[in-house]
CSV table of C-alpha atoms in Angstrom, one decimal:
chain,number,residue,atom,x,y,z
A,1,MET,CA,55.5,101.0,86.9
A,2,VAL,CA,53.9,99.4,90.1
A,3,LYS,CA,55.4,96.1,90.7
A,4,ASN,CA,53.9,94.4,94.1
A,5,SER,CA,54.8,90.9,95.3
A,6,GLU,CA,51.4,89.5,96.5
A,7,VAL,CA,51.3,87.1,99.3
A,8,LYS,CA,49.5,83.8,98.9
A,9,LEU,CA,47.0,83.5,101.8
A,10,SER,CA,45.3,79.8,103.0
A,11,ALA,CA,44.4,78.0,106.0
A,12,VAL,CA,45.3,75.1,108.0
A,13,ALA,CA,44.1,73.0,111.0
A,14,GLY,CA,45.3,69.9,112.7
A,15,ASP,CA,48.5,68.4,112.8
A,16,LEU,CA,51.1,71.2,111.4
A,17,LYS,CA,53.6,68.1,110.1
A,18,LYS,CA,51.2,67.7,107.4
A,19,SER,CA,51.4,71.4,106.4
A,20,PRO,CA,54.9,71.9,106.4
A,21,SER,CA,56.1,75.5,106.5
A,22,ASP,CA,59.8,77.4,107.0
A,23,ALA,CA,58.4,79.3,110.2
A,24,LEU,CA,55.9,78.8,112.9
A,25,VAL,CA,54.7,82.0,114.4
A,26,ILE,CA,53.0,82.0,117.7
A,27,GLY,CA,52.3,84.9,120.4
A,28,VAL,CA,53.5,85.9,123.5
A,29,GLY,CA,51.7,88.7,125.3
A,30,GLN,CA,52.4,91.0,128.2
A,31,GLY,CA,50.8,90.0,131.5
A,32,PRO,CA,50.6,91.9,134.5
A,33,ASP,CA,53.3,89.2,135.9
A,34,GLY,CA,55.3,89.0,133.0
A,35,PRO,CA,55.4,87.4,129.7
A,36,VAL,CA,52.7,84.8,128.7
A,37,LEU,CA,52.7,82.3,125.9
A,38,LEU,CA,49.7,82.5,124.0
A,39,ASP,CA,47.5,79.5,123.0
A,40,ASN,CA,49.2,77.4,120.5
A,41,PRO,CA,49.8,74.1,118.5
A,42,LEU,CA,52.5,72.7,120.7
A,43,THR,CA,52.3,69.9,122.9
A,44,ALA,CA,51.6,70.7,126.3
A,45,LYS,CA,54.9,69.6,127.5
A,46,ALA,CA,56.8,71.7,125.0
A,47,ALA,CA,54.7,74.7,125.5
A,48,GLU,CA,54.9,74.6,129.1
A,49,ALA,CA,58.6,74.3,128.9
A,50,LEU,CA,58.5,77.0,126.4
A,51,ALA,CA,56.9,79.2,128.7
A,52,GLU,CA,59.0,78.8,131.6
A,53,SER,CA,61.9,80.0,129.4
A,54,LEU,CA,60.4,83.1,128.1
A,55,SER,CA,62.0,85.5,130.8
A,56,VAL,CA,65.6,83.6,130.6
A,57,LEU,CA,65.4,84.2,126.9
A,58,GLY,CA,64.7,88.1,127.1
A,59,ILE,CA,61.4,87.8,125.6
A,60,THR,CA,58.9,90.4,127.1
A,61,GLY,CA,55.8,90.0,124.8
A,62,ALA,CA,56.0,93.7,123.7
A,63,ALA,CA,54.5,94.6,120.4
A,64,ASP,CA,57.1,94.1,117.4
A,65,GLN,CA,59.0,91.9,119.5
A,66,ALA,CA,60.5,88.8,117.3
A,67,HIS,CA,62.4,86.0,118.8
A,68,ARG,CA,63.4,83.3,116.6
A,69,LEU,CA,64.4,79.9,118.3
A,70,PRO,CA,65.0,76.4,116.4
A,71,GLY,CA,61.7,74.6,115.4
A,72,LEU,CA,60.2,71.9,117.5
A,73,PRO,CA,59.7,68.5,115.8
A,74,GLU,CA,55.6,69.1,116.3
A,75,ALA,CA,55.7,72.3,114.6
A,76,GLY,CA,56.5,71.1,110.9
A,77,ALA,CA,58.6,74.3,110.8
A,78,THR,CA,62.6,74.7,110.9
A,79,ILE,CA,62.2,78.2,112.5
A,80,LEU,CA,59.7,78.9,115.6
A,81,LEU,CA,59.2,82.6,115.8
A,82,LEU,CA,57.9,84.4,119.0
A,83,ALA,CA,55.8,87.1,118.5
A,84,GLY,CA,55.1,89.9,120.6
A,85,VAL,CA,51.4,91.3,120.6
A,86,GLY,CA,51.8,93.7,123.6
A,87,LYS,CA,49.9,94.2,127.0
A,88,LEU,CA,47.2,91.3,127.0
A,89,PRO,CA,43.6,92.9,128.2
A,90,ALA,CA,42.5,92.5,131.8
A,91,ASN,CA,40.4,89.4,132.6
A,92,LYS,CA,37.1,90.1,133.5
A,93,GLY,CA,36.0,87.8,136.4
A,94,SER,CA,37.0,84.2,135.0
A,95,ALA,CA,36.3,85.4,131.7
A,96,LYS,CA,39.7,85.6,129.1
A,97,GLN,CA,39.4,88.6,127.2
A,98,PRO,CA,40.4,88.0,123.3
A,99,LEU,CA,43.0,89.9,121.8
A,100,SER,CA,41.7,93.4,119.6
A,101,GLU,CA,41.8,92.4,116.1
A,102,GLU,CA,44.3,95.1,115.8
A,103,ALA,CA,46.8,93.9,118.1
A,104,LEU,CA,46.1,90.7,116.1
A,105,ARG,CA,46.7,92.5,112.8
A,106,ARG,CA,50.0,94.2,114.0
A,107,ALA,CA,51.4,91.1,115.4
A,108,ALA,CA,50.9,89.0,112.4
A,109,GLY,CA,52.1,92.0,110.2
A,110,SER,CA,55.3,92.5,112.2
A,111,ALA,CA,56.1,88.7,112.1
A,112,VAL,CA,55.8,88.4,108.5
A,113,ARG,CA,57.4,91.7,108.1
A,114,GLN,CA,60.5,90.3,109.9
A,115,LEU,CA,60.5,87.1,108.3
A,116,ALA,CA,61.5,88.4,105.0
A,117,GLY,CA,63.9,86.0,103.4
A,118,VAL,CA,61.6,83.2,104.5
A,119,THR,CA,59.4,81.7,101.6
A,120,THR,CA,56.5,80.1,103.8
A,121,VAL,CA,54.8,81.1,107.1
A,122,THR,CA,52.3,79.4,109.5
A,123,LEU,CA,50.6,81.7,111.8
A,124,ALA,CA,49.2,80.2,114.7
A,125,LEU,CA,47.8,83.3,116.6
A,126,PRO,CA,44.9,82.9,118.8
A,127,THR,CA,41.7,83.5,116.7
A,128,THR,CA,38.1,82.6,117.7
A,129,THR,CA,36.0,84.7,115.2
A,130,LEU,CA,36.3,85.0,111.5
A,131,ALA,CA,36.8,88.7,112.1
A,132,GLU,CA,39.7,87.8,113.9
A,133,VAL,CA,41.2,85.7,111.1
A,134,ALA,CA,40.5,88.6,108.7
A,135,ALA,CA,42.7,90.8,111.0
A,136,VAL,CA,45.7,88.1,111.1
A,137,ALA,CA,45.3,87.5,107.2
A,138,GLU,CA,45.2,91.5,106.9
A,139,GLY,CA,48.3,92.0,108.6
A,140,ALA,CA,50.1,89.4,107.1
A,141,ALA,CA,49.2,90.7,103.6
A,142,MET,CA,50.6,94.2,104.6
A,143,GLY,CA,53.8,93.0,106.3
A,144,ALA,CA,54.6,91.0,103.1
A,145,TYR,CA,55.8,93.8,101.2
A,146,SER,CA,59.2,95.6,100.0
A,147,TYR,CA,60.1,98.4,97.7
A,148,THR,CA,63.2,97.3,95.5
A,149,GLU,CA,62.6,98.6,92.4
A,150,PHE,CA,65.6,101.0,91.9
A,151,ARG,CA,68.2,98.6,93.5
A,152,SER,CA,70.9,97.6,91.2
A,153,SER,CA,71.9,94.8,93.0
A,154,GLN,CA,69.7,92.4,95.7
A,155,ASN,CA,72.9,91.9,97.8
A,156,GLY,CA,71.8,92.0,101.3
A,157,LEU,CA,68.1,92.2,100.3
A,158,LYS,CA,65.7,90.1,101.3
A,159,ASP,CA,62.5,88.8,99.7
A,160,PRO,CA,59.0,89.0,101.0
A,161,VAL,CA,57.5,86.0,102.5
A,162,LYS,CA,55.4,84.6,99.5
A,163,ASN,CA,53.0,82.2,101.3
A,164,VAL,CA,51.3,82.5,104.7
A,165,ALA,CA,49.1,79.6,106.2
A,166,ILE,CA,46.6,80.7,109.3
A,167,LEU,CA,46.0,78.0,111.8
A,168,THR,CA,42.3,78.0,112.6
A,169,ASP,CA,39.7,76.1,113.4
A,170,PHE,CA,37.5,78.1,110.5
A,171,ALA,CA,40.1,76.2,108.2
A,172,ALA,CA,37.2,74.0,106.6
A,173,ASP,CA,34.2,76.7,107.2
A,174,LYS,CA,33.1,78.2,103.5
A,175,ALA,CA,32.9,81.6,104.9
A,176,LEU,CA,36.3,81.7,105.4
A,177,GLN,CA,37.7,82.0,101.6
A,178,PRO,CA,35.9,85.1,101.1
A,179,VAL,CA,37.5,86.7,104.0
A,180,LEU,CA,40.8,85.5,102.9
A,181,ASP,CA,40.1,86.9,99.3
A,182,ARG,CA,38.9,90.1,100.7
A,183,ALA,CA,42.2,90.4,103.3
A,184,SER,CA,44.4,89.4,100.1
A,185,LEU,CA,42.6,92.2,97.9
A,186,ILE,CA,43.0,94.9,100.8
A,187,GLY,CA,46.8,94.0,101.1
A,188,THR,CA,47.1,94.4,97.3
A,189,ALA,CA,45.5,98.0,97.1
A,190,VAL,CA,47.4,98.8,100.4
A,191,ASN,CA,50.7,97.9,98.9
A,192,ALA,CA,50.2,99.6,95.5
A,193,THR,CA,49.4,102.8,97.5
A,194,ARG,CA,52.5,102.4,99.3
A,195,THR,CA,54.3,101.8,96.1
A,196,LEU,CA,53.1,104.8,94.4
A,197,VAL,CA,54.3,106.8,97.2
A,198,ASN,CA,57.6,105.5,97.4
A,199,GLN,CA,58.4,106.2,93.7
A,200,PRO,CA,61.2,108.9,93.1
A,201,PRO,CA,59.8,112.0,91.8
A,202,SER,CA,62.0,111.6,88.4
A,203,HIS,CA,59.7,108.7,87.6
A,204,LEU,CA,56.7,109.7,89.3
A,205,TYR,CA,55.1,112.8,87.7
A,206,PRO,CA,51.8,113.7,86.5
A,207,GLU,CA,51.6,111.9,83.0
A,208,SER,CA,53.2,108.9,84.4
A,209,PHE,CA,51.0,108.7,87.3
A,210,ALA,CA,48.1,109.1,85.1
A,211,ASP,CA,49.6,106.1,83.3
A,212,ALA,CA,49.9,104.0,86.4
A,213,ALA,CA,46.3,104.8,87.1
A,214,LYS,CA,45.5,103.1,83.9
A,215,GLU,CA,47.7,100.1,84.5
A,216,LEU,CA,46.3,99.5,87.6
A,217,SER,CA,42.8,99.6,86.7
A,218,LYS,CA,43.2,96.8,84.1
A,219,GLY,CA,41.3,93.8,84.4
A,220,LEU,CA,39.2,95.8,86.6
A,221,PRO,CA,35.3,97.1,85.7
A,222,VAL,CA,36.0,100.6,86.1
A,223,LYS,CA,36.6,103.6,83.6
A,224,VAL,CA,39.5,105.8,83.6
A,225,THR,CA,39.7,109.5,81.8
A,226,VAL,CA,42.3,111.7,81.7
A,227,TRP,CA,42.3,115.6,81.6
A,228,ASP,CA,45.5,116.7,79.8
A,229,GLU,CA,46.7,120.5,80.1
A,230,LYS,CA,44.7,121.6,76.9
A,231,ARG,CA,41.3,120.0,78.4
A,232,LEU,CA,42.1,121.7,81.9
A,233,GLU,CA,42.4,124.8,80.5
A,234,LYS,CA,39.8,124.6,78.1
A,235,GLU,CA,37.4,123.8,80.8
A,236,GLY,CA,38.8,125.7,83.4
A,237,PHE,CA,40.5,124.0,86.1
A,238,GLY,CA,42.5,127.0,87.2
A,239,GLY,CA,43.8,125.4,90.3
A,240,ILE,CA,45.2,122.4,88.9
A,241,LEU,CA,46.6,124.5,86.3
A,242,GLY,CA,48.0,127.3,88.5
A,243,VAL,CA,49.9,124.4,90.7
A,244,GLY,CA,51.3,122.8,87.8
A,245,LYS,CA,52.3,125.6,85.5
A,246,GLY,CA,55.7,126.1,86.9
A,247,SER,CA,56.9,122.6,86.0
A,248,THR,CA,57.7,121.4,82.4
A,249,ARG,CA,55.7,118.3,83.5
A,250,GLN,CA,52.2,119.4,83.0
A,251,PRO,CA,49.4,118.5,85.6
A,252,ARG,CA,46.6,116.0,85.1
A,253,LEU,CA,43.3,115.5,86.5
A,254,VAL,CA,42.5,111.5,86.3
A,255,LYS,CA,38.7,110.2,87.2
A,256,VAL,CA,38.5,106.8,87.8
A,257,GLU,CA,35.0,105.5,87.8
A,258,TYR,CA,33.4,102.0,89.1
A,259,ALA,CA,29.7,102.1,88.3
A,260,PRO,CA,28.0,98.8,88.8
A,261,ALA,CA,24.5,98.2,87.3
A,262,LYS,CA,22.8,97.7,91.1
A,263,ALA,CA,24.5,100.4,93.0
A,264,THR,CA,22.5,101.9,95.6
A,265,ALA,CA,24.8,104.5,96.8
A,266,LYS,CA,27.1,107.0,95.2
A,267,ILE,CA,30.4,108.4,96.5
A,268,ALA,CA,33.0,110.9,95.3
A,269,LEU,CA,36.6,110.3,96.8
A,270,VAL,CA,38.9,113.6,95.8
A,271,GLY,CA,42.9,112.8,96.3
A,272,LYS,CA,45.9,115.2,96.6
A,273,GLY,CA,48.2,114.3,93.7
A,274,ILE,CA,51.1,116.9,93.8
A,275,THR,CA,54.2,114.3,92.7
A,276,PHE,CA,56.7,116.7,94.0
A,277,ASP,CA,56.1,119.9,96.0
A,278,THR,CA,58.8,122.6,96.5
A,279,GLY,CA,56.5,124.9,97.5
A,280,GLY,CA,57.0,126.8,94.3
A,281,ILE,CA,57.6,130.3,94.6
A,282,SER,CA,57.1,130.1,98.4
A,283,ILE,CA,60.0,127.5,98.4
A,284,LYS,CA,60.3,125.0,101.3
A,285,PRO,CA,63.3,124.9,103.3
A,286,ALA,CA,65.8,121.9,101.9
A,287,LEU,CA,65.9,119.7,105.2
A,288,GLY,CA,63.4,117.1,104.6
A,289,MET,CA,62.0,118.4,101.3
A,290,GLY,CA,63.1,114.7,99.5
A,291,ASP,CA,59.7,113.7,101.8
A,292,MET,CA,57.6,115.8,99.5
A,293,LYS,CA,57.6,112.9,96.8
A,294,SER,CA,55.1,111.7,99.3
A,295,ASP,CA,52.6,114.7,98.7
A,296,MET,CA,50.7,112.5,96.3
A,297,ALA,CA,49.6,109.9,98.9
A,298,GLY,CA,46.2,111.3,99.0
A,299,ALA,CA,45.4,110.4,95.2
A,300,ALA,CA,47.2,107.3,95.7
A,301,VAL,CA,44.8,106.2,98.5
A,302,VAL,CA,41.4,107.0,96.6
A,303,LEU,CA,42.5,105.6,93.4
A,304,ASN,CA,43.3,102.0,95.3
A,305,THR,CA,40.4,102.5,97.2
A,306,VAL,CA,38.1,102.6,94.2
A,307,LEU,CA,40.1,99.7,92.6
A,308,ALA,CA,39.5,97.7,95.8
A,309,ILE,CA,35.5,98.5,96.2
A,310,ALA,CA,35.6,97.3,92.2
A,311,GLY,CA,37.5,94.1,93.1
A,312,LEU,CA,35.3,93.4,95.9
A,313,GLY,CA,32.2,94.1,93.7
A,314,LEU,CA,30.7,96.4,96.0
A,315,PRO,CA,26.9,97.5,95.0
A,316,VAL,CA,27.9,101.4,95.0
A,317,LYS,CA,29.1,103.8,92.4
A,318,ALA,CA,32.7,105.0,93.2
A,319,THR,CA,34.5,107.9,91.7
A,320,ALA,CA,38.0,108.9,92.3
A,321,TRP,CA,39.2,112.2,91.3
A,322,LEU,CA,43.1,112.4,91.1
A,323,CYS,CA,44.2,116.1,91.1
A,324,ILE,CA,47.7,115.7,90.0
A,325,ALA,CA,50.5,118.5,89.6
A,326,GLU,CA,54.1,119.0,90.4
A,327,ASN,CA,54.8,122.3,92.3
A,328,MET,CA,58.0,123.5,91.0
A,329,PRO,CA,59.5,127.1,90.9
A,330,SER,CA,60.0,128.7,87.6
A,331,GLY,CA,59.7,131.9,85.5
A,332,ALA,CA,56.6,130.5,84.6
A,333,ALA,CA,55.2,129.6,88.3
A,334,GLN,CA,52.5,131.2,89.8
A,335,ARG,CA,53.4,134.1,92.2
A,336,PRO,CA,52.3,135.0,95.7
A,337,ALA,CA,49.4,137.6,95.0
A,338,ASP,CA,48.0,136.0,91.8
A,339,VAL,CA,44.4,135.5,91.4
A,340,LEU,CA,43.2,131.9,89.8
A,341,THR,CA,40.0,131.3,88.5
A,342,MET,CA,38.7,127.9,89.7
A,343,PHE,CA,36.8,125.2,88.1
A,344,GLY,CA,33.2,126.5,88.4
A,345,GLY,CA,34.3,130.1,88.5
A,346,LYS,CA,34.9,131.2,92.2
A,347,THR,CA,38.1,133.1,92.3
A,348,VAL,CA,41.2,132.7,94.9
A,349,GLU,CA,44.0,134.7,95.9
A,350,VAL,CA,47.4,132.7,96.2
A,351,LEU,CA,48.7,134.6,99.2
A,352,ASN,CA,51.6,131.4,99.7
A,353,THR,CA,52.4,128.9,96.7
A,354,ASP,CA,53.2,126.5,99.4
A,355,ALA,CA,49.5,126.1,100.2
A,356,GLU,CA,49.1,124.5,97.0
A,357,GLY,CA,47.1,121.2,98.0
A,358,ARG,CA,44.2,123.2,98.5
A,359,LEU,CA,44.2,124.8,95.1
A,360,VAL,CA,44.4,121.3,93.1
A,361,MET,CA,41.6,119.9,95.6
A,362,ALA,CA,39.1,122.7,95.2
A,363,ASP,CA,39.1,121.8,91.5
A,364,GLY,CA,38.6,118.1,92.1
A,365,ILE,CA,35.6,118.9,94.6
A,366,VAL,CA,33.9,121.2,92.4
A,367,ALA,CA,34.0,118.5,89.4
A,368,ALA,CA,32.7,115.7,91.9
A,369,SER,CA,30.1,117.7,93.1
A,370,GLN,CA,28.6,118.3,90.0
A,371,GLU,CA,27.7,114.6,89.9
A,372,PHE,CA,25.7,114.7,92.9
A,373,PRO,CA,27.4,112.1,95.0
A,374,ASP,CA,25.8,111.2,98.3
A,375,ALA,CA,28.9,112.2,99.9
A,376,ILE,CA,32.4,113.6,99.1
A,377,ILE,CA,35.4,112.4,100.8
A,378,ASP,CA,38.9,114.3,100.1
A,379,VAL,CA,41.9,112.9,101.3
A,380,ALA,CA,45.2,114.8,101.2
A,381,THR,CA,48.6,115.1,102.7
A,382,LEU,CA,47.5,119.1,103.2
A,383,THR,CA,49.2,120.6,106.2
A,384,GLY,CA,52.0,120.6,108.3
A,385,ALA,CA,49.7,121.6,111.1
A,386,GLN,CA,48.0,118.2,111.2
A,387,LEU,CA,51.2,116.7,112.7
A,388,ILE,CA,51.6,119.7,115.2
A,389,ALA,CA,48.0,118.4,116.2
A,390,LEU,CA,47.9,114.7,116.1
A,391,GLY,CA,51.4,113.5,115.1
A,392,ASP,CA,52.7,111.2,113.1
A,393,ARG,CA,50.2,108.2,112.9
A,394,THR,CA,46.8,109.8,113.4
A,395,ALA,CA,44.8,111.4,110.5
A,396,GLY,CA,42.5,114.5,111.3
A,397,VAL,CA,39.0,114.2,109.8
A,398,MET,CA,36.6,117.3,109.5
A,399,GLY,CA,33.3,117.9,107.9
A,400,SER,CA,29.7,117.0,108.0
A,401,ASP,CA,29.1,115.4,111.0
A,402,SER,CA,27.2,112.4,109.1
A,403,VAL,CA,30.2,111.7,107.3
A,404,THR,CA,32.8,112.3,109.8
A,405,GLY,CA,31.2,110.1,112.7
A,406,ALA,CA,30.9,107.2,109.9
A,407,ILE,CA,34.7,107.3,108.9
A,408,LYS,CA,35.8,107.6,112.7
A,409,ALA,CA,33.9,104.4,113.2
A,410,ALA,CA,35.1,102.6,109.7
A,411,ALA,CA,38.6,103.4,111.1
A,412,ASP,CA,38.2,101.9,114.3
A,413,ARG,CA,36.7,98.6,112.7
A,414,ALA,CA,39.9,98.9,110.0
A,415,GLY,CA,42.2,99.4,112.8
A,416,GLU,CA,43.5,103.0,112.0
A,417,LEU,CA,43.9,106.0,113.8
A,418,VAL,CA,41.5,108.7,112.8
A,419,TRP,CA,40.2,111.8,115.0
A,420,PRO,CA,37.6,114.2,114.5
A,421,MET,CA,38.6,117.8,114.6
A,422,PRO,CA,35.9,120.6,114.6
A,423,LEU,CA,36.0,123.5,112.1
A,424,PRO,CA,35.1,126.8,113.9
A,425,GLU,CA,33.4,129.4,112.2
A,426,GLU,CA,35.4,132.2,113.2
A,427,LEU,CA,38.4,130.6,110.9
A,428,ARG,CA,36.5,131.8,107.8
A,429,PRO,CA,36.9,135.6,108.0
A,430,SER,CA,40.5,134.8,108.1
A,431,LEU,CA,40.7,133.6,104.6
A,432,ASP,CA,38.8,136.7,103.2
A,433,SER,CA,40.9,138.2,100.4
A,434,GLN,CA,40.9,142.1,99.6
A,435,VAL,CA,40.8,141.3,95.5
A,436,ALA,CA,39.3,137.8,95.0
A,437,ASP,CA,36.6,135.6,96.4
A,438,ILE,CA,38.9,133.8,98.8
A,439,ALA,CA,42.6,133.9,99.8
A,440,ASN,CA,44.6,130.4,100.1
A,441,ILE,CA,45.6,130.8,103.4
A,442,GLY,CA,44.3,132.3,106.7
A,443,GLU,CA,44.4,131.8,110.5
A,444,ARG,CA,48.0,130.2,111.3
A,445,HIS,CA,47.0,128.7,114.5
A,446,GLY,CA,44.8,125.9,113.9
A,447,GLY,CA,46.0,125.5,110.2
A,448,MET,CA,44.8,122.1,109.4
A,449,MET,CA,41.1,123.1,110.1
A,450,THR,CA,41.8,126.7,108.3
A,451,ALA,CA,42.6,124.4,105.2
A,452,ALA,CA,39.5,122.3,105.8
A,453,VAL,CA,37.5,125.5,106.0
A,454,PHE,CA,39.0,126.6,102.7
A,455,LEU,CA,37.9,123.2,100.9
A,456,ARG,CA,34.4,123.7,102.4
A,457,GLU,CA,33.6,126.4,100.3
A,458,PHE,CA,34.1,124.5,97.1
A,459,VAL,CA,31.7,121.8,98.2
A,460,GLY,CA,28.5,122.0,96.0
A,461,LYS,CA,25.1,121.5,96.7
A,462,GLY,CA,23.1,118.3,96.0
A,463,LYS,CA,19.5,118.1,94.2
A,464,ASP,CA,17.8,119.0,97.6
A,465,GLY,CA,19.5,122.3,97.4
A,466,GLU,CA,21.7,121.3,100.6
A,467,GLN,CA,25.2,121.0,100.8
A,468,ILE,CA,26.6,117.7,100.0
A,469,PRO,CA,27.7,115.8,102.9
A,470,TRP,CA,31.3,116.1,102.9
A,471,ALA,CA,34.3,115.1,104.7
A,472,HIS,CA,38.3,116.1,104.5
A,473,ILE,CA,40.8,113.8,105.9
A,474,ASP,CA,43.9,115.3,106.5
A,475,ILE,CA,46.9,112.3,106.5
A,476,ALA,CA,50.2,114.7,106.5
A,477,GLY,CA,51.6,112.7,109.2
A,478,PRO,CA,50.4,109.0,108.9
A,479,SER,CA,51.0,108.8,105.3
A,480,PHE,CA,54.6,108.4,105.6
A,481,ASN,CA,56.6,106.9,108.0
A,482,ASN,CA,60.3,108.3,108.6
A,483,GLY,CA,60.9,106.4,111.7
A,484,SER,CA,61.3,102.6,112.2
A,485,PRO,CA,59.3,100.0,110.8
A,486,TYR,CA,56.5,98.9,113.3
A,487,GLY,CA,53.3,96.2,113.1
A,488,TYR,CA,52.5,95.6,109.2
A,489,ASN,CA,54.0,99.2,108.2
A,490,HIS,CA,57.3,99.3,106.4
A,491,LYS,CA,59.5,102.8,106.3
A,492,GLN,CA,58.3,105.2,103.9
A,493,GLY,CA,54.8,105.0,102.1
A,494,THR,CA,52.3,103.1,104.6
A,495,GLY,CA,48.8,102.9,102.6
A,496,CYS,CA,47.0,104.4,105.4
A,497,THR,CA,43.3,105.1,105.1
A,498,VAL,CA,42.8,102.7,102.2
A,499,ARG,CA,41.2,100.3,104.7
A,500,THR,CA,39.3,103.0,106.5
A,501,LEU,CA,37.4,104.0,103.0
A,502,VAL,CA,37.0,100.5,102.0
A,503,ALA,CA,35.2,99.9,105.6
A,504,TYR,CA,33.5,103.0,105.2
A,505,VAL,CA,31.7,102.1,102.4
A,506,GLU,CA,30.8,98.7,103.6
A,507,ASP,CA,29.3,100.0,106.6
A,508,LEU,CA,27.3,102.5,104.3
A,509,LEU,CA,25.9,99.6,102.2
A,510,LYS,CA,25.0,97.8,105.4
A,511,ALA,CA,23.0,100.8,106.8
A,512,SER,CA,21.3,101.2,103.6
A,513,ALA,CA,20.3,97.5,103.1
């Protein structure tokens, strides 16, 4: 089901004619006085002539701009691509400020994405550290992606780039190969997430999603456990069952566990896996409903994060809980005013069946809590309010300060946009129910935060008697791109948050070392 083309990453140094490619990419930035040709492997004469021609050619250096020229003899390529990196950082005194890692990541991803149809690309973006090389490699791995599974003809479609060589002085450094291997693995995880999100709901539904988790896990040291509807009912997963009972496609809970012998930390990741969300009886408007195939992005993220952690061999026990259901209206569907008994015994009055994600997530959070992890992080396309508050590209993160702060730091390092939001105590009374322990909707204003307050009610206590450190990440906006491609992001599924969560685990291990 999940078919990804993977780019082969390598590094080269020196004479490019000895390492020929179809296209050579060099960078152009936006300086205060116009476009600036960045450091490159061209001869001084060729570089000077090119730099003087930038404005005439209409090249500004803006991010995502990609201008093709015929290759030069010394370039070892038939195409010379000038890739915009955006505004250049201001120099401090005589010191030349390097580009940010994210600017390099986006420029590399944009160039590789726009060179689809070309087989081999050499990226000659300026890198002065291994971390910068890693950013270029990650961008390339995410840029080399396409989703064409259901096209009956390949006419007009271009295959993604298959080979990327990075021009760097670190080409002979022994520390480089692990950097490229990690970038390739991250690219694979992000692209697998994208492909799951892009799957049509006719093909990705609870049972097939569970099968896809098994398929993606093959060859990795992970254990996959699936709860079908019978086991879910027997063990009392009322939230997942309640949301899924309106569909002929029965719900699933999938546990993906990576437990290395020498683990020094233990985390649980809970993901919302609504394979299609009509809203149920509280049905959504028809306009834009097709995008609700992406309502399982959180589950795809946590699945591929754990698989990436396993692939990297990180010494942490990481468990993904995929809470999967299809939210459909039917004679069997749950109704507004129904009461569900969640896993663990707490009761919820369902006032709106379109607030279903928090119901399946509550079950998953309780299950995760019973294993006493060091931290629980849940990821969900949970609320439209997230888009109102933070827009299409920035995820909201809420919860325990110790976890949200670390997630923000990891996101900054990974180059993803995350913003911490508060959980005001005055929101909790709005979730009071007259007939159950809690209602599934409350105060409309600040709805992203109200949803997180609901989820917090289900976070269990650790062995010390205190609530387990927890964070909720709402990716409703950034998980799905309805606009034009940008940077390393293509249309539709973005795979956002995978990089942040892997970086979070790496930071956690460094802090405990």
